[in-house]
Coordinates of N, CA and C in Angstrom, one line a residue:
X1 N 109.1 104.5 103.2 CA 108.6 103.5 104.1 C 109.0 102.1 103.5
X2 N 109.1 101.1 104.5 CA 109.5 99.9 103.9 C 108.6 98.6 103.4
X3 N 108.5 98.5 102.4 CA 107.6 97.5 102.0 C 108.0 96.5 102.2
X4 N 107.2 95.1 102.4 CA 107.8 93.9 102.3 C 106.6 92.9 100.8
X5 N 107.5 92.4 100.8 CA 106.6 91.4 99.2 C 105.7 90.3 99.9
X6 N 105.8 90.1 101.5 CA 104.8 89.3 101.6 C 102.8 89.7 101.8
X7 N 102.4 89.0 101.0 CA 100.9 89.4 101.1 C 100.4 88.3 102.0
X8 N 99.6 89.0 102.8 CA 99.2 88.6 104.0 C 97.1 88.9 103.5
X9 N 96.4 87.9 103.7 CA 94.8 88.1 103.3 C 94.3 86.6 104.5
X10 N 93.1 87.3 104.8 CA 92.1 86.4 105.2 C 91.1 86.3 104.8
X11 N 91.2 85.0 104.5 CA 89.2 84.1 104.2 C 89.3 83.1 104.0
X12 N 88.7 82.6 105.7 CA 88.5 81.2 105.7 C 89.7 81.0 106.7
X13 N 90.5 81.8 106.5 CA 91.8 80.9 107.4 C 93.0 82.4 107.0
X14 N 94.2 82.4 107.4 CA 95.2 83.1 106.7 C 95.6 82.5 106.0
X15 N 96.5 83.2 104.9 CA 97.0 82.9 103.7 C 97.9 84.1 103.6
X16 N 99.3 83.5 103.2 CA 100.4 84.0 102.7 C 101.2 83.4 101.8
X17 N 101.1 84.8 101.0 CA 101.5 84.4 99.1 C 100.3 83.5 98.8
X18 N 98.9 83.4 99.1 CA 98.1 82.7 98.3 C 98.5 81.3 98.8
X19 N 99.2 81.2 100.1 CA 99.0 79.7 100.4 C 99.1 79.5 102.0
X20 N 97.9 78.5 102.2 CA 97.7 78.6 103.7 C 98.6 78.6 104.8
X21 N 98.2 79.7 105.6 CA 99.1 79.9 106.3 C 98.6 79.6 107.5
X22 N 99.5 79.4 108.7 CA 98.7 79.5 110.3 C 99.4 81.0 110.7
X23 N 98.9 81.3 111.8 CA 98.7 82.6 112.6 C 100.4 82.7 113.2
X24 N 101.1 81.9 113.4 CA 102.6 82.3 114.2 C 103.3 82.7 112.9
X25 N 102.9 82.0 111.6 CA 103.8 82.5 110.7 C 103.7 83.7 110.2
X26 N 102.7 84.2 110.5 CA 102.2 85.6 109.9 C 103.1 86.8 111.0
X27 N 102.2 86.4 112.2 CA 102.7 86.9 113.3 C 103.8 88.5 113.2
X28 N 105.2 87.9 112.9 CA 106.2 88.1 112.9 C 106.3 89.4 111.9
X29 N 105.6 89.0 110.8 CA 105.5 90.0 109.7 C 104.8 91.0 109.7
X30 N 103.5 90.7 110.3 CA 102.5 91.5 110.8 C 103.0 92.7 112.0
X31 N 103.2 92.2 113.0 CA 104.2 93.0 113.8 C 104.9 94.1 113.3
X32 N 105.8 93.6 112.6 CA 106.8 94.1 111.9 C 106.7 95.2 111.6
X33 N 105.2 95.1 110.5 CA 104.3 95.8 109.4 C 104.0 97.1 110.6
X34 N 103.4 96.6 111.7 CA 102.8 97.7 112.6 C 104.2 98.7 113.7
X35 N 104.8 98.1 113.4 CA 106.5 98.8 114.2 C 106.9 100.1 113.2
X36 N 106.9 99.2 112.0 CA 107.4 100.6 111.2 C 106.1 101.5 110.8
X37 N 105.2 101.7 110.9 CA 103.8 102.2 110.6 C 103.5 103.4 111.8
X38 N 103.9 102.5 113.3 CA 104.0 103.9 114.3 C 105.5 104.9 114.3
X39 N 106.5 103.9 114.0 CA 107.9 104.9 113.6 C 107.3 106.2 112.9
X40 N 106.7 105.5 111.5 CA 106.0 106.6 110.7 C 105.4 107.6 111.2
X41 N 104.3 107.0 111.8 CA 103.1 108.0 112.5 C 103.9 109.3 113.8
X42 N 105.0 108.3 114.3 CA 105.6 109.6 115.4 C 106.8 110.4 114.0
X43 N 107.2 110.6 113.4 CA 107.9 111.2 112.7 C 106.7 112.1 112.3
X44 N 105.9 112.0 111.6 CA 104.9 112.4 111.1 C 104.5 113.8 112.5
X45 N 104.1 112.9 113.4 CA 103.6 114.0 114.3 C 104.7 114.6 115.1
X46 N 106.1 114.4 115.0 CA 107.2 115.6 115.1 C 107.3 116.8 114.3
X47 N 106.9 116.2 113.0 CA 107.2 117.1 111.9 C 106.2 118.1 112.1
X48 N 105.3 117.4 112.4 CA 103.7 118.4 112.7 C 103.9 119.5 113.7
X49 N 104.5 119.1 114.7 CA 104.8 119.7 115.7 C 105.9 121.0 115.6
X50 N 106.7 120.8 115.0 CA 107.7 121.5 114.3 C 106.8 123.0 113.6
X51 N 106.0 122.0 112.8 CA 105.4 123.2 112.0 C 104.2 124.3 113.1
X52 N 103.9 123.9 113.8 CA 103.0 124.6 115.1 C 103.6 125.6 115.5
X53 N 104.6 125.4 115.5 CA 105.8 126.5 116.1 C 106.0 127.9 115.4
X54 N 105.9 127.5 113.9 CA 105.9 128.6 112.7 C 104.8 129.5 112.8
X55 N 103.8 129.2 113.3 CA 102.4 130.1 113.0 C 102.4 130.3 111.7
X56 N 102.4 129.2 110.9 CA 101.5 128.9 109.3 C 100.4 129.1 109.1
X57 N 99.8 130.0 108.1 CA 98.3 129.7 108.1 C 98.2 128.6 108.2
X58 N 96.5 128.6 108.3 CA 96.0 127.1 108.2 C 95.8 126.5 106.3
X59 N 96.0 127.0 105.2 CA 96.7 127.2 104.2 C 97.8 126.4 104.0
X60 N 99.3 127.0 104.4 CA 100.2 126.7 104.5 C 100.5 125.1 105.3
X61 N 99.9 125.3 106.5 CA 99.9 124.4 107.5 C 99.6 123.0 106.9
X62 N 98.4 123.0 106.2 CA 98.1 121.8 105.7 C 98.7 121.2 104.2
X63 N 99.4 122.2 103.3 CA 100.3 122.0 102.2 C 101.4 121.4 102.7
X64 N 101.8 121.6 104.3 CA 103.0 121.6 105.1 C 102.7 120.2 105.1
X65 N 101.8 119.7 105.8 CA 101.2 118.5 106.3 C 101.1 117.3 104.7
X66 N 100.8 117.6 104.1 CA 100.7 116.9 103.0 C 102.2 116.9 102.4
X67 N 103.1 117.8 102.6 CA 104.6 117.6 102.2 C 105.1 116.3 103.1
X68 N 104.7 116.4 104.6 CA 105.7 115.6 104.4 C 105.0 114.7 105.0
X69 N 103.9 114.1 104.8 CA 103.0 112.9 104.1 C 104.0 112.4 103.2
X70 N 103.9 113.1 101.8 CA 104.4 112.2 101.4 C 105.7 111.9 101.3
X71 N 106.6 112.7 101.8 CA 107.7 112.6 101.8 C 108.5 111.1 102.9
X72 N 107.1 111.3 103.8 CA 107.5 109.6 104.4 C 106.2 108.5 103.8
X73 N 106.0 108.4 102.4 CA 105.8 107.5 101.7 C 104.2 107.5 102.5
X74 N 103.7 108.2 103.0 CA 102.2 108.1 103.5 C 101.4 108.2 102.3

């Protein structure tokens, strides 16, 4: 998964890298953040789906599920 170095927090206002930020500047990043997060999530539920097909225990099925968890950095 791809990380970015910018830190994004609210209180009081936004703030990026610990210095005030307004909301378009964030915007873009935040976005971004959520684009590759559902890429994630449908890979994720391909892979799942793949595995349905096998008739895994439910055992198996969920060691399945945690493989490739982490294998896309979840």
């Amino acid at each position: 998964m791809i990380r970015t170095t910018e830190k994004i927090t609210y209180r009081n206002g936004f703030m990026l890298n610990d210095k005030p930020a307004h909301i378009s500047e964030i915007k873009d990043i935040f976005e971004g953040r959520r684009v590759i997060a559902l890429l994630v999530w449908e890979q994720y539920e391909k892979q799942k789906q793949k595995l349905r097909l096998k008739k895994l225990t439910a055992e198996q099925y969920k060691n399945a599920c945690h493989d490739i968890a982490k294998s896309l950095g979840v």
